[in-house]
Amino acid sequence: MRRLTKGIAVVFLVVSLTLMGAVGYFGTVLPDTYYLSDGGTATVNCLFDITIEAGDAAIAASTGEAEATDAEIRLFGVIPVKNAKIVHADAKMLIPGGSPVGVKLLTDGVMVVKTAEVMEGVSPAHEAGICAGDNIISANGEKLYSSARLSEIIEDSQGSEIVFEVARNGRSFEVSVTPIYSENDGVYKAGLWIRDSTAGVGTLTFIDPETGIFGALGHPISDSDTLTTLPLGSGEIVDVVITGYDKGERGCPGELYGTFVSGLASGTIELNCEQGIFGTVTYPSRQEAIPIAFKSEVRTGPATILTTIDGSTPQEFEVEIEKVSLSSSAKSKNIIIKVTDPELLEKTGGIVQGMSGSPIIQDGKLVGAVTHVFVSDPTRGYGIFIENMLEATEILTDENLAA
């Protein structure tokens, strides 16, 4: 009898600690505000049953602009986790993409890929404190727009000191670099590997029919060597025709191949950030807009993606949303999806590079976009909430209003 009592006590203690841990964890990571397009209760898809319910006395004070009402987040619908706000709002209407886009981006200044030795044991740039991932904005007061121009300045210095303006992690500072003569190349060098542009193929996520703002990729354009987000100087998207693809396999992600249709830009890139690339389209789209799904409305279960694997016309393919994460700290990688469509699995093996930005549709609503493929399993990948992508466009909207 004592053993039974002791066993029950241990089980009770473990369960209590687990629940306390869950309450503490969700109280920290879950957002304080939730947007809903209808109804008063939302359920968070996770290991534990989390519900968000408006308080009994919480009534919308206005039928005009959206009003926040008090709510409570509960574990299993019973155990209080934290107080929150529910905002009932009309879902924004967006035109879903799925078409391929060519991306051209010029950096703001030039990015340092790495520092190198000019002669054995000597790297002027490294000794001056320049690191991989730094962005050189100017040299001796001259604004830099290309790596070729920086090379000219270094070679013409004849070993004289050059003052660089460098940007790193949101701050700027000046460093002095003294190039040295390279016997191998016959010119003065600073020991810098630099990059000033990039180009590739991605997928359009949406166009806002009211503002002409577009979103694509769902993740930033980053330097392939340093993995840092490239600072945007200028950029554009152009029309692309998909001409082929490599099928993805475990340990080897596939890739879409495309040809830029023309030199004419279909949109200008005005923002490159964690949630994707954003800008304004050159010409309007005549496709039909659909409502978005707020992050609290996204659920596990069947969905579809719009993507293009041949030509320039998007196709709809079946997927399964396996996991939804509402962590307030996560700007991307909010959703895990699994491709279930037999045709897509047969042709590409699942998600391949170039599909980033493909819209995810559930229950007739735009949920988010595909962002990454799992290298170990190309049938699965990450997605970002469309609500998170729209947060980034608020910057552009504010700028347009100010103008």
PDB file of N, CA, C and O in Angstrom, residues 288-357:
ATOM      1  N   GLU A 288      -7.295  37.237 -59.017  1.00  0.00           N
ATOM      2  CA  GLU A 288      -8.253  37.443 -57.935  1.00  0.00           C
ATOM      3  C   GLU A 288      -7.562  37.373 -56.580  1.00  0.00           C
ATOM      4  O   GLU A 288      -6.721  36.513 -56.335  1.00  0.00           O
ATOM      5  N   ALA A 289      -7.938  38.276 -55.689  1.00  0.00           N
ATOM      6  CA  ALA A 289      -7.381  38.299 -54.339  1.00  0.00           C
ATOM      7  C   ALA A 289      -8.167  37.352 -53.434  1.00  0.00           C
ATOM      8  O   ALA A 289      -9.358  37.102 -53.640  1.00  0.00           O
ATOM      9  N   ILE A 290      -7.499  36.813 -52.411  1.00  0.00           N
ATOM     10  CA  ILE A 290      -8.128  35.942 -51.418  1.00  0.00           C
ATOM     11  C   ILE A 290      -7.767  36.467 -50.026  1.00  0.00           C
ATOM     12  O   ILE A 290      -6.778  37.189 -49.865  1.00  0.00           O
ATOM     13  N   PRO A 291      -8.557  36.112 -49.004  1.00  0.00           N
ATOM     14  CA  PRO A 291      -8.243  36.597 -47.651  1.00  0.00           C
ATOM     15  C   PRO A 291      -7.027  35.882 -47.070  1.00  0.00           C
ATOM     16  O   PRO A 291      -6.723  34.748 -47.438  1.00  0.00           O
ATOM     17  N   ILE A 292      -6.342  36.559 -46.162  1.00  0.00           N
ATOM     18  CA  ILE A 292      -5.236  35.913 -45.457  1.00  0.00           C
ATOM     19  C   ILE A 292      -5.794  35.166 -44.254  1.00  0.00           C
ATOM     20  O   ILE A 292      -6.923  35.407 -43.811  1.00  0.00           O
ATOM     21  N   ALA A 293      -5.013  34.244 -43.722  1.00  0.00           N
ATOM     22  CA  ALA A 293      -5.329  33.592 -42.451  1.00  0.00           C
ATOM     23  C   ALA A 293      -4.391  34.170 -41.405  1.00  0.00           C
ATOM     24  O   ALA A 293      -3.174  34.188 -41.596  1.00  0.00           O
ATOM     25  N   PHE A 294      -4.941  34.691 -40.316  1.00  0.00           N
ATOM     26  CA  PHE A 294      -4.096  35.138 -39.218  1.00  0.00           C
ATOM     27  C   PHE A 294      -3.397  33.923 -38.606  1.00  0.00           C
ATOM     28  O   PHE A 294      -3.901  32.793 -38.690  1.00  0.00           O
ATOM     29  N   LYS A 295      -2.245  34.155 -37.983  1.00  0.00           N
ATOM     30  CA  LYS A 295      -1.437  33.037 -37.480  1.00  0.00           C
ATOM     31  C   LYS A 295      -2.212  32.168 -36.484  1.00  0.00           C
ATOM     32  O   LYS A 295      -2.001  30.945 -36.433  1.00  0.00           O
ATOM     33  N   SER A 296      -3.113  32.767 -35.709  1.00  0.00           N
ATOM     34  CA  SER A 296      -3.885  32.003 -34.727  1.00  0.00           C
ATOM     35  C   SER A 296      -4.932  31.121 -35.382  1.00  0.00           C
ATOM     36  O   SER A 296      -5.532  30.259 -34.722  1.00  0.00           O
ATOM     37  N   GLU A 297      -5.178  31.320 -36.688  1.00  0.00           N
ATOM     38  CA  GLU A 297      -6.181  30.532 -37.403  1.00  0.00           C
ATOM     39  C   GLU A 297      -5.571  29.372 -38.184  1.00  0.00           C
ATOM     40  O   GLU A 297      -6.295  28.523 -38.701  1.00  0.00           O
ATOM     41  N   VAL A 298      -4.266  29.355 -38.279  1.00  0.00           N
ATOM     42  CA  VAL A 298      -3.597  28.283 -39.028  1.00  0.00           C
ATOM     43  C   VAL A 298      -3.638  26.991 -38.207  1.00  0.00           C
ATOM     44  O   VAL A 298      -3.372  26.994 -37.014  1.00  0.00           O
ATOM     45  N   ARG A 299      -3.950  25.889 -38.852  1.00  0.00           N
ATOM     46  CA  ARG A 299      -4.081  24.613 -38.144  1.00  0.00           C
ATOM     47  C   ARG A 299      -3.297  23.519 -38.865  1.00  0.00           C
ATOM     48  O   ARG A 299      -2.950  23.654 -40.044  1.00  0.00           O
ATOM     49  N   THR A 300      -3.033  22.457 -38.150  1.00  0.00           N
ATOM     50  CA  THR A 300      -2.429  21.291 -38.788  1.00  0.00           C
ATOM     51  C   THR A 300      -3.486  20.618 -39.652  1.00  0.00           C
ATOM     52  O   THR A 300      -4.678  20.665 -39.352  1.00  0.00           O
ATOM     53  N   GLY A 301      -3.028  20.012 -40.736  1.00  0.00           N
ATOM     54  CA  GLY A 301      -3.970  19.333 -41.620  1.00  0.00           C
ATOM     55  C   GLY A 301      -3.698  19.649 -43.077  1.00  0.00           C
ATOM     56  O   GLY A 301      -2.669  20.256 -43.420  1.00  0.00           O
ATOM     57  N   PRO A 302      -4.591  19.264 -43.971  1.00  0.00           N
ATOM     58  CA  PRO A 302      -4.392  19.442 -45.414  1.00  0.00           C
ATOM     59  C   PRO A 302      -4.290  20.903 -45.823  1.00  0.00           C
ATOM     60  O   PRO A 302      -4.935  21.768 -45.252  1.00  0.00           O
ATOM     61  N   ALA A 303      -3.461  21.163 -46.827  1.00  0.00           N
ATOM     62  CA  ALA A 303      -3.304  22.490 -47.408  1.00  0.00           C
ATOM     63  C   ALA A 303      -2.750  22.305 -48.812  1.00  0.00           C
ATOM     64  O   ALA A 303      -2.559  21.162 -49.275  1.00  0.00           O
ATOM     65  N   THR A 304      -2.495  23.383 -49.511  1.00  0.00           N
ATOM     66  CA  THR A 304      -1.880  23.316 -50.835  1.00  0.00           C
ATOM     67  C   THR A 304      -0.814  24.396 -50.943  1.00  0.00           C
ATOM     68  O   THR A 304      -0.804  25.356 -50.167  1.00  0.00           O
ATOM     69  N   ILE A 305       0.099  24.220 -51.906  1.00  0.00           N
ATOM     70  CA  ILE A 305       1.038  25.289 -52.229  1.00  0.00           C
ATOM     71  C   ILE A 305       0.891  25.624 -53.709  1.00  0.00           C
ATOM     72  O   ILE A 305       0.519  24.772 -54.522  1.00  0.00           O
ATOM     73  N   LEU A 306       1.154  26.878 -54.027  1.00  0.00           N
ATOM     74  CA  LEU A 306       1.179  27.322 -55.419  1.00  0.00           C
ATOM     75  C   LEU A 306       2.640  27.512 -55.811  1.00  0.00           C
ATOM     76  O   LEU A 306       3.355  28.290 -55.179  1.00  0.00           O
ATOM     77  N   THR A 307       3.078  26.789 -56.814  1.00  0.00           N
ATOM     78  CA  THR A 307       4.467  26.911 -57.248  1.00  0.00           C
ATOM     79  C   THR A 307       4.563  26.544 -58.727  1.00  0.00           C
ATOM     80  O   THR A 307       3.633  25.973 -59.299  1.00  0.00           O
ATOM     81  N   THR A 308       5.704  26.859 -59.327  1.00  0.00           N
ATOM     82  CA  THR A 308       5.904  26.626 -60.761  1.00  0.00           C
ATOM     83  C   THR A 308       7.126  25.752 -60.975  1.00  0.00           C
ATOM     84  O   THR A 308       8.228  26.106 -60.541  1.00  0.00           O
ATOM     85  N   ILE A 309       6.937  24.621 -61.631  1.00  0.00           N
ATOM     86  CA  ILE A 309       8.060  23.723 -61.916  1.00  0.00           C
ATOM     87  C   ILE A 309       8.306  23.582 -63.420  1.00  0.00           C
ATOM     88  O   ILE A 309       9.215  22.883 -63.846  1.00  0.00           O
ATOM     89  N   ASP A 310       7.471  24.279 -64.216  1.00  0.00           N
ATOM     90  CA  ASP A 310       7.653  24.247 -65.664  1.00  0.00           C
ATOM     91  C   ASP A 310       6.996  25.498 -66.268  1.00  0.00           C
ATOM     92  O   ASP A 310       5.836  25.798 -65.963  1.00  0.00           O
ATOM     93  N   GLY A 311       7.735  26.234 -67.082  1.00  0.00           N
ATOM     94  CA  GLY A 311       7.191  27.432 -67.697  1.00  0.00           C
ATOM     95  C   GLY A 311       7.055  28.571 -66.704  1.00  0.00           C
ATOM     96  O   GLY A 311       7.937  28.803 -65.879  1.00  0.00           O
ATOM     97  N   SER A 312       5.931  29.255 -66.765  1.00  0.00           N
ATOM     98  CA  SER A 312       5.734  30.408 -65.885  1.00  0.00           C
ATOM     99  C   SER A 312       4.365  30.417 -65.222  1.00  0.00           C
ATOM    100  O   SER A 312       4.002  31.388 -64.560  1.00  0.00           O
ATOM    101  N   THR A 313       3.588  29.334 -65.384  1.00  0.00           N
ATOM    102  CA  THR A 313       2.241  29.268 -64.824  1.00  0.00           C
ATOM    103  C   THR A 313       2.229  28.422 -63.557  1.00  0.00           C
ATOM    104  O   THR A 313       2.607  27.247 -63.586  1.00  0.00           O
ATOM    105  N   PRO A 314       1.807  28.991 -62.420  1.00  0.00           N
ATOM    106  CA  PRO A 314       1.785  28.239 -61.159  1.00  0.00           C
ATOM    107  C   PRO A 314       0.798  27.083 -61.200  1.00  0.00           C
ATOM    108  O   PRO A 314      -0.231  27.136 -61.878  1.00  0.00           O
ATOM    109  N   GLN A 315       1.137  26.024 -60.466  1.00  0.00           N
ATOM    110  CA  GLN A 315       0.248  24.884 -60.270  1.00  0.00           C
ATOM    111  C   GLN A 315      -0.001  24.715 -58.779  1.00  0.00           C
ATOM    112  O   GLN A 315       0.801  25.137 -57.940  1.00  0.00           O
ATOM    113  N   GLU A 316      -1.125  24.088 -58.455  1.00  0.00           N
ATOM    114  CA  GLU A 316      -1.479  23.850 -57.052  1.00  0.00           C
ATOM    115  C   GLU A 316      -1.156  22.404 -56.696  1.00  0.00           C
ATOM    116  O   GLU A 316      -1.567  21.470 -57.397  1.00  0.00           O
ATOM    117  N   PHE A 317      -0.403  22.223 -55.615  1.00  0.00           N
ATOM    118  CA  PHE A 317       0.003  20.893 -55.175  1.00  0.00           C
ATOM    119  C   PHE A 317      -0.395  20.681 -53.713  1.00  0.00           C
ATOM    120  O   PHE A 317      -0.357  21.622 -52.909  1.00  0.00           O
ATOM    121  N   GLU A 318      -0.753  19.441 -53.380  1.00  0.00           N
ATOM    122  CA  GLU A 318      -1.217  19.125 -52.024  1.00  0.00           C
ATOM    123  C   GLU A 318      -0.051  18.965 -51.057  1.00  0.00           C
ATOM    124  O   GLU A 318       0.980  18.366 -51.381  1.00  0.00           O
ATOM    125  N   VAL A 319      -0.231  19.518 -49.848  1.00  0.00           N
ATOM    126  CA  VAL A 319       0.737  19.365 -48.764  1.00  0.00           C
ATOM    127  C   VAL A 319      -0.032  19.126 -47.470  1.00  0.00           C
ATOM    128  O   VAL A 319      -1.257  19.264 -47.417  1.00  0.00           O
ATOM    129  N   GLU A 320       0.684  18.777 -46.427  1.00  0.00           N
ATOM    130  CA  GLU A 320       0.113  18.615 -45.098  1.00  0.00           C
ATOM    131  C   GLU A 320       0.864  19.550 -44.153  1.00  0.00           C
ATOM    132  O   GLU A 320       2.094  19.542 -44.112  1.00  0.00           O
ATOM    133  N   ILE A 321       0.129  20.390 -43.420  1.00  0.00           N
ATOM    134  CA  ILE A 321       0.755  21.201 -42.379  1.00  0.00           C
ATOM    135  C   ILE A 321       0.912  20.314 -41.148  1.00  0.00           C
ATOM    136  O   ILE A 321      -0.077  19.887 -40.550  1.00  0.00           O
ATOM    137  N   GLU A 322       2.151  20.018 -40.792  1.00  0.00           N
ATOM    138  CA  GLU A 322       2.416  19.084 -39.700  1.00  0.00           C
ATOM    139  C   GLU A 322       2.558  19.769 -38.347  1.00  0.00           C
ATOM    140  O   GLU A 322       2.248  19.185 -37.316  1.00  0.00           O
ATOM    141  N   LYS A 323       3.054  20.993 -38.348  1.00  0.00           N
ATOM    142  CA  LYS A 323       3.299  21.681 -37.079  1.00  0.00           C
ATOM    143  C   LYS A 323       3.141  23.181 -37.263  1.00  0.00           C
ATOM    144  O   LYS A 323       3.514  23.725 -38.297  1.00  0.00           O
ATOM    145  N   VAL A 324       2.611  23.843 -36.247  1.00  0.00           N
ATOM    146  CA  VAL A 324       2.453  25.295 -36.240  1.00  0.00           C
ATOM    147  C   VAL A 324       3.076  25.831 -34.960  1.00  0.00           C
ATOM    148  O   VAL A 324       2.782  25.332 -33.867  1.00  0.00           O
ATOM    149  N   SER A 325       3.944  26.823 -35.073  1.00  0.00           N
ATOM    150  CA  SER A 325       4.588  27.416 -33.905  1.00  0.00           C
ATOM    151  C   SER A 325       4.236  28.893 -33.820  1.00  0.00           C
ATOM    152  O   SER A 325       4.478  29.650 -34.755  1.00  0.00           O
ATOM    153  N   LEU A 326       3.669  29.300 -32.672  1.00  0.00           N
ATOM    154  CA  LEU A 326       3.283  30.691 -32.475  1.00  0.00           C
ATOM    155  C   LEU A 326       4.301  31.460 -31.638  1.00  0.00           C
ATOM    156  O   LEU A 326       3.990  32.521 -31.107  1.00  0.00           O
ATOM    157  N   SER A 327       5.496  30.948 -31.513  1.00  0.00           N
ATOM    158  CA  SER A 327       6.519  31.619 -30.716  1.00  0.00           C
ATOM    159  C   SER A 327       6.659  33.076 -31.137  1.00  0.00           C
ATOM    160  O   SER A 327       6.826  33.388 -32.318  1.00  0.00           O
ATOM    161  N   SER A 328       6.565  33.975 -30.170  1.00  0.00           N
ATOM    162  CA  SER A 328       6.615  35.405 -30.466  1.00  0.00           C
ATOM    163  C   SER A 328       7.983  35.852 -30.956  1.00  0.00           C
ATOM    164  O   SER A 328       8.114  36.912 -31.557  1.00  0.00           O
ATOM    165  N   SER A 329       9.028  35.045 -30.726  1.00  0.00           N
ATOM    166  CA  SER A 329      10.386  35.433 -31.126  1.00  0.00           C
ATOM    167  C   SER A 329      10.730  34.989 -32.543  1.00  0.00           C
ATOM    168  O   SER A 329      11.722  35.429 -33.108  1.00  0.00           O
ATOM    169  N   ALA A 330       9.908  34.110 -33.115  1.00  0.00           N
ATOM    170  CA  ALA A 330      10.206  33.563 -34.441  1.00  0.00           C
ATOM    171  C   ALA A 330       9.572  34.414 -35.529  1.00  0.00           C
ATOM    172  O   ALA A 330       8.351  34.531 -35.609  1.00  0.00           O
ATOM    173  N   LYS A 331      10.412  35.017 -36.381  1.00  0.00           N
ATOM    174  CA  LYS A 331       9.913  35.785 -37.516  1.00  0.00           C
ATOM    175  C   LYS A 331       9.654  34.886 -38.722  1.00  0.00           C
ATOM    176  O   LYS A 331       8.897  35.229 -39.622  1.00  0.00           O
ATOM    177  N   SER A 332      10.346  33.756 -38.780  1.00  0.00           N
ATOM    178  CA  SER A 332      10.169  32.807 -39.877  1.00  0.00           C
ATOM    179  C   SER A 332      10.204  31.396 -39.290  1.00  0.00           C
ATOM    180  O   SER A 332      10.232  31.218 -38.069  1.00  0.00           O
ATOM    181  N   LYS A 333      10.166  30.387 -40.150  1.00  0.00           N
ATOM    182  CA  LYS A 333      10.139  28.988 -39.708  1.00  0.00           C
ATOM    183  C   LYS A 333       9.023  28.751 -38.691  1.00  0.00           C
ATOM    184  O   LYS A 333       9.229  28.183 -37.623  1.00  0.00           O
ATOM    185  N   ASN A 334       7.815  29.227 -39.050  1.00  0.00           N
ATOM    186  CA  ASN A 334       6.663  29.106 -38.173  1.00  0.00           C
ATOM    187  C   ASN A 334       5.850  27.840 -38.418  1.00  0.00           C
ATOM    188  O   ASN A 334       5.078  27.417 -37.567  1.00  0.00           O
ATOM    189  N   ILE A 335       6.027  27.264 -39.612  1.00  0.00           N
ATOM    190  CA  ILE A 335       5.201  26.130 -40.029  1.00  0.00           C
ATOM    191  C   ILE A 335       6.115  25.030 -40.559  1.00  0.00           C
ATOM    192  O   ILE A 335       7.137  25.314 -41.190  1.00  0.00           O
ATOM    193  N   ILE A 336       5.756  23.783 -40.304  1.00  0.00           N
ATOM    194  CA  ILE A 336       6.421  22.654 -40.958  1.00  0.00           C
ATOM    195  C   ILE A 336       5.401  21.989 -41.877  1.00  0.00           C
ATOM    196  O   ILE A 336       4.299  21.640 -41.445  1.00  0.00           O
ATOM    197  N   ILE A 337       5.767  21.858 -43.154  1.00  0.00           N
ATOM    198  CA  ILE A 337       4.860  21.232 -44.120  1.00  0.00           C
ATOM    199  C   ILE A 337       5.506  19.977 -44.705  1.00  0.00           C
ATOM    200  O   ILE A 337       6.736  19.845 -44.724  1.00  0.00           O
ATOM    201  N   LYS A 338       4.658  19.076 -45.171  1.00  0.00           N
ATOM    202  CA  LYS A 338       5.110  17.861 -45.847  1.00  0.00           C
ATOM    203  C   LYS A 338       4.376  17.753 -47.172  1.00  0.00           C
ATOM    204  O   LYS A 338       3.143  17.844 -47.212  1.00  0.00           O
ATOM    205  N   VAL A 339       5.129  17.592 -48.248  1.00  0.00           N
ATOM    206  CA  VAL A 339       4.516  17.445 -49.570  1.00  0.00           C
ATOM    207  C   VAL A 339       3.876  16.063 -49.665  1.00  0.00           C
ATOM    208  O   VAL A 339       4.519  15.044 -49.398  1.00  0.00           O
ATOM    209  N   THR A 340       2.598  16.024 -50.056  1.00  0.00           N
ATOM    210  CA  THR A 340       1.878  14.756 -50.208  1.00  0.00           C
ATOM    211  C   THR A 340       1.409  14.539 -51.637  1.00  0.00           C
ATOM    212  O   THR A 340       0.902  13.462 -51.964  1.00  0.00           O
ATOM    213  N   ASP A 341       1.566  15.540 -52.490  1.00  0.00           N
ATOM    214  CA  ASP A 341       1.084  15.454 -53.864  1.00  0.00           C
ATOM    215  C   ASP A 341       1.927  14.468 -54.673  1.00  0.00           C
ATOM    216  O   ASP A 341       3.142  14.645 -54.809  1.00  0.00           O
ATOM    217  N   PRO A 342       1.316  13.410 -55.223  1.00  0.00           N
ATOM    218  CA  PRO A 342       2.077  12.388 -55.964  1.00  0.00           C
ATOM    219  C   PRO A 342       2.853  12.960 -57.156  1.00  0.00           C
ATOM    220  O   PRO A 342       3.989  12.550 -57.420  1.00  0.00           O
ATOM    221  N   GLU A 343       2.250  13.916 -57.871  1.00  0.00           N
ATOM    222  CA  GLU A 343       2.910  14.477 -59.054  1.00  0.00           C
ATOM    223  C   GLU A 343       4.178  15.245 -58.669  1.00  0.00           C
ATOM    224  O   GLU A 343       5.236  15.077 -59.293  1.00  0.00           O
ATOM    225  N   LEU A 344       4.075  16.085 -57.642  1.00  0.00           N
ATOM    226  CA  LEU A 344       5.236  16.873 -57.222  1.00  0.00           C
ATOM    227  C   LEU A 344       6.336  15.963 -56.657  1.00  0.00           C
ATOM    228  O   LEU A 344       7.523  16.180 -56.906  1.00  0.00           O
ATOM    229  N   LEU A 345       5.944  14.946 -55.903  1.00  0.00           N
ATOM    230  CA  LEU A 345       6.923  14.005 -55.350  1.00  0.00           C
ATOM    231  C   LEU A 345       7.637  13.252 -56.462  1.00  0.00           C
ATOM    232  O   LEU A 345       8.853  13.033 -56.403  1.00  0.00           O
ATOM    233  N   GLU A 346       6.900  12.880 -57.493  1.00  0.00           N
ATOM    234  CA  GLU A 346       7.478  12.135 -58.602  1.00  0.00           C
ATOM    235  C   GLU A 346       8.451  13.000 -59.399  1.00  0.00           C
ATOM    236  O   GLU A 346       9.532  12.539 -59.793  1.00  0.00           O
ATOM    237  N   LYS A 347       8.090  14.261 -59.605  1.00  0.00           N
ATOM    238  CA  LYS A 347       8.906  15.113 -60.465  1.00  0.00           C
ATOM    239  C   LYS A 347      10.097  15.750 -59.742  1.00  0.00           C
ATOM    240  O   LYS A 347      11.228  15.708 -60.222  1.00  0.00           O
ATOM    241  N   THR A 348       9.844  16.362 -58.600  1.00  0.00           N
ATOM    242  CA  THR A 348      10.927  17.105 -57.927  1.00  0.00           C
ATOM    243  C   THR A 348      11.402  16.451 -56.640  1.00  0.00           C
ATOM    244  O   THR A 348      12.409  16.872 -56.070  1.00  0.00           O
ATOM    245  N   GLY A 349      10.683  15.446 -56.157  1.00  0.00           N
ATOM    246  CA  GLY A 349      11.040  14.827 -54.888  1.00  0.00           C
ATOM    247  C   GLY A 349      10.507  15.597 -53.692  1.00  0.00           C
ATOM    248  O   GLY A 349      10.722  15.218 -52.553  1.00  0.00           O
ATOM    249  N   GLY A 350       9.793  16.695 -53.965  1.00  0.00           N
ATOM    250  CA  GLY A 350       9.249  17.516 -52.881  1.00  0.00           C
ATOM    251  C   GLY A 350       9.607  18.966 -53.080  1.00  0.00           C
ATOM    252  O   GLY A 350       9.410  19.533 -54.161  1.00  0.00           O
ATOM    253  N   ILE A 351      10.165  19.583 -52.051  1.00  0.00           N
ATOM    254  CA  ILE A 351      10.545  20.998 -52.089  1.00  0.00           C
ATOM    255  C   ILE A 351      11.976  21.115 -52.604  1.00  0.00           C
ATOM    256  O   ILE A 351      12.860  20.369 -52.173  1.00  0.00           O
ATOM    257  N   VAL A 352      12.203  22.021 -53.527  1.00  0.00           N
ATOM    258  CA  VAL A 352      13.550  22.243 -54.062  1.00  0.00           C
ATOM    259  C   VAL A 352      13.881  23.735 -53.990  1.00  0.00           C
ATOM    260  O   VAL A 352      13.005  24.581 -53.830  1.00  0.00           O
ATOM    261  N   GLN A 353      15.166  24.058 -54.097  1.00  0.00           N
ATOM    262  CA  GLN A 353      15.597  25.450 -54.086  1.00  0.00           C
ATOM    263  C   GLN A 353      14.987  26.191 -55.287  1.00  0.00           C
ATOM    264  O   GLN A 353      14.998  25.682 -56.397  1.00  0.00           O
ATOM    265  N   GLY A 354      14.483  27.371 -55.021  1.00  0.00           N
ATOM    266  CA  GLY A 354      13.765  28.136 -56.036  1.00  0.00           C
ATOM    267  C   GLY A 354      12.282  28.201 -55.724  1.00  0.00           C
ATOM    268  O   GLY A 354      11.563  29.067 -56.231  1.00  0.00           O
ATOM    269  N   MET A 355      11.806  27.269 -54.851  1.00  0.00           N
ATOM    270  CA  MET A 355      10.405  27.302 -54.435  1.00  0.00           C
ATOM    271  C   MET A 355      10.171  28.247 -53.267  1.00  0.00           C
ATOM    272  O   MET A 355       9.018  28.455 -52.853  1.00  0.00           O
ATOM    273  N   SER A 356      11.230  28.809 -52.699  1.00  0.00           N
ATOM    274  CA  SER A 356      11.068  29.739 -51.581  1.00  0.00           C
ATOM    275  C   SER A 356      10.127  30.869 -51.973  1.00  0.00           C
ATOM    276  O   SER A 356      10.329  31.531 -52.984  1.00  0.00           O
ATOM    277  N   GLY A 357       9.108  31.066 -51.164  1.00  0.00           N
ATOM    278  CA  GLY A 357       8.109  32.087 -51.454  1.00  0.00           C
ATOM    279  C   GLY A 357       6.801  31.509 -51.960  1.00  0.00           C
ATOM    280  O   GLY A 357       5.794  32.235 -52.032  1.00  0.00           O
TER     281      GLY A 357
END
